[in-house]
PDB file of C-alpha atoms in Angstrom:
ATOM      1  CA  UNK A 283     -18.541  -1.481   1.139  1.00 33.00           C
ATOM      2  CA  UNK A 284     -15.041  -0.394   0.172  1.00 40.00           C
ATOM      3  CA  UNK A 285     -12.613  -0.717   3.067  1.00 45.00           C
ATOM      4  CA  UNK A 286      -9.893   1.806   3.891  1.00 45.00           C
ATOM      5  CA  UNK A 287      -7.265  -0.689   2.808  1.00 45.00           C
ATOM      6  CA  UNK A 288      -8.962  -1.082  -0.568  1.00 45.00           C
ATOM      7  CA  UNK A 289      -8.891   2.683  -1.021  1.00 46.00           C
ATOM      8  CA  UNK A 290      -5.191   2.770  -0.134  1.00 49.00           C
ATOM      9  CA  UNK A 291      -4.284  -0.197  -2.346  1.00 48.00           C
ATOM     10  CA  UNK A 292      -3.220   1.805  -5.443  1.00 46.00           C
ATOM     11  CA  UNK A 293      -0.781   3.882  -3.376  1.00 46.00           C
ATOM     12  CA  UNK A 294       1.013   0.775  -2.193  1.00 46.00           C
ATOM     13  CA  UNK A 295       1.941  -0.605  -5.598  1.00 49.00           C
ATOM     14  CA  UNK A 296       5.427  -0.581  -6.999  1.00 49.00           C
ATOM     15  CA  UNK A 297       6.094   0.673 -10.484  1.00 51.00           C
ATOM     16  CA  UNK A 298       6.729  -2.191 -12.907  1.00 54.00           C
ATOM     17  CA  UNK A 299      10.309  -2.709 -14.018  1.00 55.00           C
ATOM     18  CA  UNK A 300      11.645  -3.000 -17.544  1.00 53.00           C
ATOM     19  CA  UNK A 301      11.041  -6.741 -17.560  1.00 55.00           C
ATOM     20  CA  UNK A 302       7.339  -6.282 -16.846  1.00 57.00           C
ATOM     21  CA  UNK A 303       7.102  -3.510 -19.451  1.00 55.00           C
ATOM     22  CA  UNK A 304       8.696  -5.626 -22.157  1.00 51.00           C
ATOM     23  CA  UNK A 305       6.580  -8.623 -21.157  1.00 58.00           C
ATOM     24  CA  UNK A 306       3.402  -6.585 -21.527  1.00 67.00           C
ATOM     25  CA  UNK A 307       4.292  -5.857 -25.146  1.00 72.00           C
ATOM     26  CA  UNK A 308       5.169  -9.443 -26.081  1.00 76.00           C
ATOM     27  CA  UNK A 309       1.615 -10.708 -26.846  1.00 76.00           C
ATOM     28  CA  UNK A 310       0.972  -7.737 -29.107  1.00 75.00           C
ATOM     29  CA  UNK A 311       4.192  -8.189 -31.044  1.00 81.00           C
ATOM     30  CA  UNK A 312       3.512 -11.918 -31.475  1.00 82.00           C
ATOM     31  CA  UNK A 313      -0.005 -11.205 -32.713  1.00 79.00           C
ATOM     32  CA  UNK A 314       1.195  -8.632 -35.252  1.00 82.00           C
ATOM     33  CA  UNK A 315       3.826 -11.058 -36.525  1.00 86.00           C
ATOM     34  CA  UNK A 316       1.203 -13.790 -36.930  1.00 84.00           C
ATOM     35  CA  UNK A 317      -1.208 -11.376 -38.605  1.00 80.00           C
ATOM     36  CA  UNK A 318       1.437 -10.341 -41.092  1.00 83.00           C
ATOM     37  CA  UNK A 319       2.386 -13.974 -41.767  1.00 84.00           C
ATOM     38  CA  UNK A 320      -1.230 -15.020 -42.443  1.00 84.00           C
ATOM     39  CA  UNK A 321      -1.847 -11.979 -44.635  1.00 82.00           C
ATOM     40  CA  UNK A 322       1.129 -12.767 -46.848  1.00 84.00           C
ATOM     41  CA  UNK A 323       0.567 -16.540 -46.864  1.00 84.00           C
ATOM     42  CA  UNK A 324      -3.045 -16.279 -48.067  1.00 83.00           C
ATOM     43  CA  UNK A 325      -2.624 -13.075 -50.108  1.00 85.00           C
ATOM     44  CA  UNK A 326      -5.444 -11.387 -48.221  1.00 83.00           C
ATOM     45  CA  UNK A 327      -6.924  -8.171 -49.539  1.00 88.00           C
ATOM     46  CA  UNK A 328      -6.366  -4.895 -47.705  1.00 87.00           C
ATOM     47  CA  UNK A 329      -9.952  -4.891 -46.455  1.00 89.00           C
ATOM     48  CA  UNK A 330      -9.641  -8.433 -45.134  1.00 87.00           C
ATOM     49  CA  UNK A 331      -6.309  -7.655 -43.493  1.00 84.00           C
ATOM     50  CA  UNK A 332      -7.796  -4.591 -41.801  1.00 88.00           C
ATOM     51  CA  UNK A 333     -10.819  -6.509 -40.548  1.00 88.00           C
ATOM     52  CA  UNK A 334      -8.645  -9.319 -39.250  1.00 85.00           C
ATOM     53  CA  UNK A 335      -6.355  -6.845 -37.515  1.00 86.00           C
ATOM     54  CA  UNK A 336      -9.168  -4.973 -35.783  1.00 88.00           C
ATOM     55  CA  UNK A 337     -10.931  -8.141 -34.606  1.00 89.00           C
ATOM     56  CA  UNK A 338      -7.702  -9.704 -33.434  1.00 83.00           C
ATOM     57  CA  UNK A 339      -6.598  -6.630 -31.503  1.00 83.00           C
ATOM     58  CA  UNK A 340     -10.014  -6.371 -29.832  1.00 87.00           C
ATOM     59  CA  UNK A 341      -9.980 -10.021 -28.746  1.00 85.00           C
ATOM     60  CA  UNK A 342      -6.402  -9.770 -27.545  1.00 81.00           C
ATOM     61  CA  UNK A 343      -7.115  -6.601 -25.575  1.00 84.00           C
ATOM     62  CA  UNK A 344     -10.069  -8.270 -23.819  1.00 86.00           C
ATOM     63  CA  UNK A 345      -8.014 -11.332 -22.963  1.00 82.00           C
ATOM     64  CA  UNK A 346      -5.095  -9.195 -21.768  1.00 80.00           C
ATOM     65  CA  UNK A 347      -7.388  -7.100 -19.579  1.00 84.00           C
ATOM     66  CA  UNK A 348      -8.848 -10.217 -17.934  1.00 85.00           C
ATOM     67  CA  UNK A 349      -5.391 -11.627 -17.259  1.00 81.00           C
ATOM     68  CA  UNK A 350      -4.168  -8.379 -15.707  1.00 81.00           C
ATOM     69  CA  UNK A 351      -7.332  -8.118 -13.618  1.00 84.00           C
ATOM     70  CA  UNK A 352      -6.834 -11.602 -12.177  1.00 86.00           C
ATOM     71  CA  UNK A 353      -3.189 -10.864 -11.404  1.00 83.00           C
ATOM     72  CA  UNK A 354      -4.142  -7.610  -9.660  1.00 82.00           C
ATOM     73  CA  UNK A 355      -6.867  -9.328  -7.635  1.00 84.00           C
ATOM     74  CA  UNK A 356      -4.467 -12.053  -6.509  1.00 86.00           C
ATOM     75  CA  UNK A 357      -1.848  -9.501  -5.493  1.00 81.00           C
ATOM     76  CA  UNK A 358      -4.453  -7.440  -3.676  1.00 78.00           C
ATOM     77  CA  UNK A 359      -5.678 -10.432  -1.677  1.00 84.00           C
ATOM     78  CA  UNK A 360      -2.097 -11.283  -0.757  1.00 83.00           C
ATOM     79  CA  UNK A 361      -1.506  -7.692   0.300  1.00 77.00           C
ATOM     80  CA  UNK A 362      -4.608  -7.757   2.482  1.00 79.00           C
ATOM     81  CA  UNK A 363      -3.538 -11.055   4.047  1.00 81.00           C
ATOM     82  CA  UNK A 364      -0.209  -9.592   5.089  1.00 82.00           C
ATOM     83  CA  UNK A 365      -1.195  -6.133   6.247  1.00 87.00           C
ATOM     84  CA  UNK A 366      -4.755  -6.257   7.597  1.00 89.00           C
ATOM     85  CA  UNK A 367      -4.958  -5.897  11.376  1.00 92.00           C
ATOM     86  CA  UNK A 368      -8.034  -5.934  13.626  1.00 92.00           C
ATOM     87  CA  UNK A 369      -9.615  -2.671  14.712  1.00 93.00           C
ATOM     88  CA  UNK A 370      -8.949  -2.484  18.435  1.00 94.00           C
ATOM     89  CA  UNK A 371      -6.866  -0.600  20.988  1.00 95.00           C
ATOM     90  CA  UNK A 372      -3.109  -1.222  20.944  1.00 95.00           C
ATOM     91  CA  UNK A 373      -0.587  -1.207  23.740  1.00 94.00           C
ATOM     92  CA  UNK A 374       2.384   1.131  23.490  1.00 91.00           C
ATOM     93  CA  UNK A 375       4.626  -1.928  23.811  1.00 91.00           C
ATOM     94  CA  UNK A 376       2.941  -3.553  20.806  1.00 93.00           C
ATOM     95  CA  UNK A 377       3.859  -0.808  18.370  1.00 93.00           C
ATOM     96  CA  UNK A 378       7.509  -1.849  18.228  1.00 92.00           C
ATOM     97  CA  UNK A 379       6.458  -5.100  16.538  1.00 94.00           C
ATOM     98  CA  UNK A 380       5.117  -3.065  13.605  1.00 95.00           C
ATOM     99  CA  UNK A 381       8.075  -0.779  12.906  1.00 95.00           C
ATOM    100  CA  UNK A 382       8.526  -1.572   9.221  1.00 92.00           C
ATOM    101  CA  UNK A 383      11.610  -3.754   9.568  1.00 92.00           C
ATOM    102  CA  UNK A 384       9.659  -6.893   8.667  1.00 92.00           C
ATOM    103  CA  UNK A 385       8.233  -6.537   5.127  1.00 89.00           C
ATOM    104  CA  UNK A 386       5.740  -9.312   5.917  1.00 89.00           C
ATOM    105  CA  UNK A 387       4.152  -7.377   8.779  1.00 92.00           C
ATOM    106  CA  UNK A 388       1.952  -4.278   8.903  1.00 94.00           C
ATOM    107  CA  UNK A 389       3.381  -0.858   9.824  1.00 95.00           C
ATOM    108  CA  UNK A 390       1.748   1.163  12.593  1.00 97.00           C
ATOM    109  CA  UNK A 391       2.138   4.797  13.619  1.00 97.00           C
ATOM    110  CA  UNK A 392       0.522   6.386  16.665  1.00 97.00           C
ATOM    111  CA  UNK A 393      -0.364  10.090  16.757  1.00 96.00           C
ATOM    112  CA  UNK A 394      -2.070  11.826  19.665  1.00 95.00           C
ATOM    113  CA  UNK A 395      -3.430   8.588  21.094  1.00 95.00           C
ATOM    114  CA  UNK A 396      -4.636   7.160  17.776  1.00 96.00           C
ATOM    115  CA  UNK A 397      -3.105   4.147  16.023  1.00 97.00           C
ATOM    116  CA  UNK A 398      -2.941   4.116  12.225  1.00 97.00           C
ATOM    117  CA  UNK A 399      -2.101   1.333   9.796  1.00 96.00           C
ATOM    118  CA  UNK A 400       0.302   3.015   7.344  1.00 95.00           C
ATOM    119  CA  UNK A 401       1.260  -0.161   5.461  1.00 93.00           C
ATOM    120  CA  UNK A 402       0.099   1.423   2.201  1.00 89.00           C
ATOM    121  CA  UNK A 403       2.915   3.942   2.634  1.00 91.00           C
ATOM    122  CA  UNK A 404       5.616   1.306   3.096  1.00 91.00           C
ATOM    123  CA  UNK A 405       7.933   3.184   0.725  1.00 91.00           C
ATOM    124  CA  UNK A 406       7.943   6.029   3.256  1.00 93.00           C
ATOM    125  CA  UNK A 407       7.515   4.251   6.599  1.00 94.00           C
ATOM    126  CA  UNK A 408       9.225   0.939   5.879  1.00 93.00           C
ATOM    127  CA  UNK A 409      12.840   0.073   6.581  1.00 91.00           C
ATOM    128  CA  UNK A 410      15.088   2.621   4.897  1.00 91.00           C
ATOM    129  CA  UNK A 411      12.178   4.979   4.194  1.00 93.00           C
ATOM    130  CA  UNK A 412      12.444   8.701   4.969  1.00 93.00           C
ATOM    131  CA  UNK A 413       9.761   8.485   7.692  1.00 94.00           C
ATOM    132  CA  UNK A 414      10.724   5.150   9.186  1.00 95.00           C
ATOM    133  CA  UNK A 415      11.484   6.905  12.464  1.00 95.00           C
ATOM    134  CA  UNK A 416       7.710   7.377  12.922  1.00 96.00           C
ATOM    135  CA  UNK A 417       6.962   3.667  12.476  1.00 96.00           C
ATOM    136  CA  UNK A 418       6.350   1.415  15.455  1.00 95.00           C
ATOM    137  CA  UNK A 419       6.127   4.248  17.984  1.00 95.00           C
ATOM    138  CA  UNK A 420       4.122   7.206  19.239  1.00 95.00           C
ATOM    139  CA  UNK A 421       5.229   9.837  16.733  1.00 95.00           C
ATOM    140  CA  UNK A 422       3.379  12.752  18.351  1.00 96.00           C
ATOM    141  CA  UNK A 423       6.496  14.554  19.577  1.00 95.00           C
ATOM    142  CA  UNK A 424       8.355  14.060  16.302  1.00 95.00           C
ATOM    143  CA  UNK A 425       5.471  15.398  14.217  1.00 95.00           C
ATOM    144  CA  UNK A 426       4.863  18.306  16.562  1.00 94.00           C
ATOM    145  CA  UNK A 427       8.511  19.353  16.357  1.00 94.00           C
ATOM    146  CA  UNK A 428       8.977  18.505  12.688  1.00 93.00           C
ATOM    147  CA  UNK A 429      11.896  16.263  13.651  1.00 92.00           C
ATOM    148  CA  UNK A 430      13.179  13.065  12.064  1.00 92.00           C
ATOM    149  CA  UNK A 431      15.318  12.141  15.074  1.00 92.00           C
ATOM    150  CA  UNK A 432      14.195  11.356  18.602  1.00 90.00           C
ATOM    151  CA  UNK A 433      14.997  13.886  21.283  1.00 89.00           C
ATOM    152  CA  UNK A 434      16.375  13.224  24.715  1.00 90.00           C
ATOM    153  CA  UNK A 435      14.072  12.128  27.528  1.00 89.00           C
ATOM    154  CA  UNK A 436      14.254  15.652  28.968  1.00 91.00           C
ATOM    155  CA  UNK A 437      13.357  17.270  25.631  1.00 91.00           C
ATOM    156  CA  UNK A 438      10.432  14.947  25.014  1.00 90.00           C
ATOM    157  CA  UNK A 439       9.082  15.542  28.526  1.00 90.00           C
ATOM    158  CA  UNK A 440       8.562  19.269  27.872  1.00 92.00           C
ATOM    159  CA  UNK A 441       4.879  20.022  27.171  1.00 93.00           C
ATOM    160  CA  UNK A 442       4.029  20.989  23.608  1.00 93.00           C
ATOM    161  CA  UNK A 443       3.304  24.610  22.799  1.00 94.00           C
ATOM    162  CA  UNK A 444      -0.099  25.659  21.490  1.00 95.00           C
ATOM    163  CA  UNK A 445       1.320  25.975  17.968  1.00 95.00           C
ATOM    164  CA  UNK A 446       2.812  22.488  18.189  1.00 94.00           C
ATOM    165  CA  UNK A 447      -0.502  21.071  19.398  1.00 95.00           C
ATOM    166  CA  UNK A 448      -2.222  22.603  16.377  1.00 96.00           C
ATOM    167  CA  UNK A 449       0.442  21.057  14.153  1.00 95.00           C
ATOM    168  CA  UNK A 450      -0.286  17.644  15.669  1.00 95.00           C
ATOM    169  CA  UNK A 451      -4.015  18.126  15.067  1.00 96.00           C
ATOM    170  CA  UNK A 452      -3.246  18.790  11.396  1.00 96.00           C
ATOM    171  CA  UNK A 453      -1.196  15.599  11.245  1.00 96.00           C
ATOM    172  CA  UNK A 454      -4.042  13.617  12.834  1.00 96.00           C
ATOM    173  CA  UNK A 455      -6.411  14.924  10.155  1.00 96.00           C
ATOM    174  CA  UNK A 456      -3.865  13.937   7.499  1.00 95.00           C
ATOM    175  CA  UNK A 457      -3.527  10.402   8.814  1.00 96.00           C
ATOM    176  CA  UNK A 458      -7.280   9.972   9.246  1.00 95.00           C
ATOM    177  CA  UNK A 459      -7.771  10.994   5.622  1.00 94.00           C
ATOM    178  CA  UNK A 460      -4.981   8.906   4.114  1.00 93.00           C
ATOM    179  CA  UNK A 461      -4.633   5.809   6.309  1.00 94.00           C
ATOM    180  CA  UNK A 462      -6.729   3.335   8.264  1.00 93.00           C
ATOM    181  CA  UNK A 463      -7.519   4.182  11.881  1.00 96.00           C
ATOM    182  CA  UNK A 464      -7.296   0.992  13.947  1.00 96.00           C
ATOM    183  CA  UNK A 465      -8.009   2.239  17.446  1.00 95.00           C
ATOM    184  CA  UNK A 466      -6.534   4.032  20.425  1.00 95.00           C
ATOM    185  CA  UNK A 467      -3.075   3.831  21.963  1.00 95.00           C
ATOM    186  CA  UNK A 468      -3.253   2.646  25.569  1.00 92.00           C
ATOM    187  CA  UNK A 469      -0.815   1.888  28.339  1.00 82.00           C
ATOM    188  CA  UNK A 470      -0.597  -1.433  30.148  1.00 69.00           C
ATOM    189  CA  UNK A 471      -2.619   0.003  33.037  1.00 58.00           C
ATOM    190  CA  UNK A 472      -5.468   0.915  30.679  1.00 59.00           C
ATOM    191  CA  UNK A 473      -5.737  -2.665  29.418  1.00 50.00           C
ATOM    192  CA  UNK A 474      -6.685  -4.319  32.690  1.00 42.00           C
ATOM    193  CA  UNK A 475     -10.339  -4.306  31.662  1.00 48.00           C
ATOM    194  CA  UNK A 476      -9.520  -6.713  28.850  1.00 45.00           C
ATOM    195  CA  UNK A 477     -10.174  -4.254  26.038  1.00 45.00           C
ATOM    196  CA  UNK A 478      -6.774  -4.976  24.501  1.00 47.00           C
ATOM    197  CA  UNK A 479      -6.164  -8.432  23.050  1.00 45.00           C
ATOM    198  CA  UNK A 480      -2.876 -10.256  22.792  1.00 44.00           C
ATOM    199  CA  UNK A 481      -0.394  -9.388  20.055  1.00 43.00           C
ATOM    200  CA  UNK A 482      -1.216 -11.037  16.732  1.00 48.00           C
ATOM    201  CA  UNK A 483       1.861 -13.093  15.951  1.00 38.00           C
ATOM    202  CA  UNK A 484       0.493 -14.546  12.728  1.00 40.00           C
ATOM    203  CA  UNK A 485      -0.761 -12.838   9.597  1.00 42.00           C
ATOM    204  CA  UNK A 486      -4.443 -12.220   9.004  1.00 40.00           C
ATOM    205  CA  UNK A 487      -6.375 -14.401   6.611  1.00 30.00           C
TER     206      UNK A 487
END
């Protein structure tokens, strides 16, 4: 069974820099240099050179694929270790611990009573991201209003209009489609039945 985090994994990757791009070409350039050296040293025929080149490139491509696959698997497991959180209800006070300021901790956003793990969108919801204001809080009012800044207590206490409620419903559908739903957002009074566990201070394994 493929988990939601596994589905989101590709969206969380950073583009490789120039160093990684040049490094990916190094094995191929070394192989071509060695192929040319052997061809000249042993005065190989064109047919032999071609056969050697094709076989060598095939073997190198298989080896390179296996290496990249292992690297990706290791990075994926590390990503899961950092950002996987249990599916349960979360207290409003807990959300502030997952506001994107700590790159080693998951990022949570609450919308209309639902808590989502948006760690895969760290470029948007992490520290310095354009939507960081949504992270670590109930973002219902912000999404309903289309705002990127919190309003005053008086403004946020005004009930949402019907159009704004529909807008929030659309955002809930968006988050349910794109991110992992962890559970419901509850107040301290709602947790007296023991349905909410203590804050996870360590990373998941």
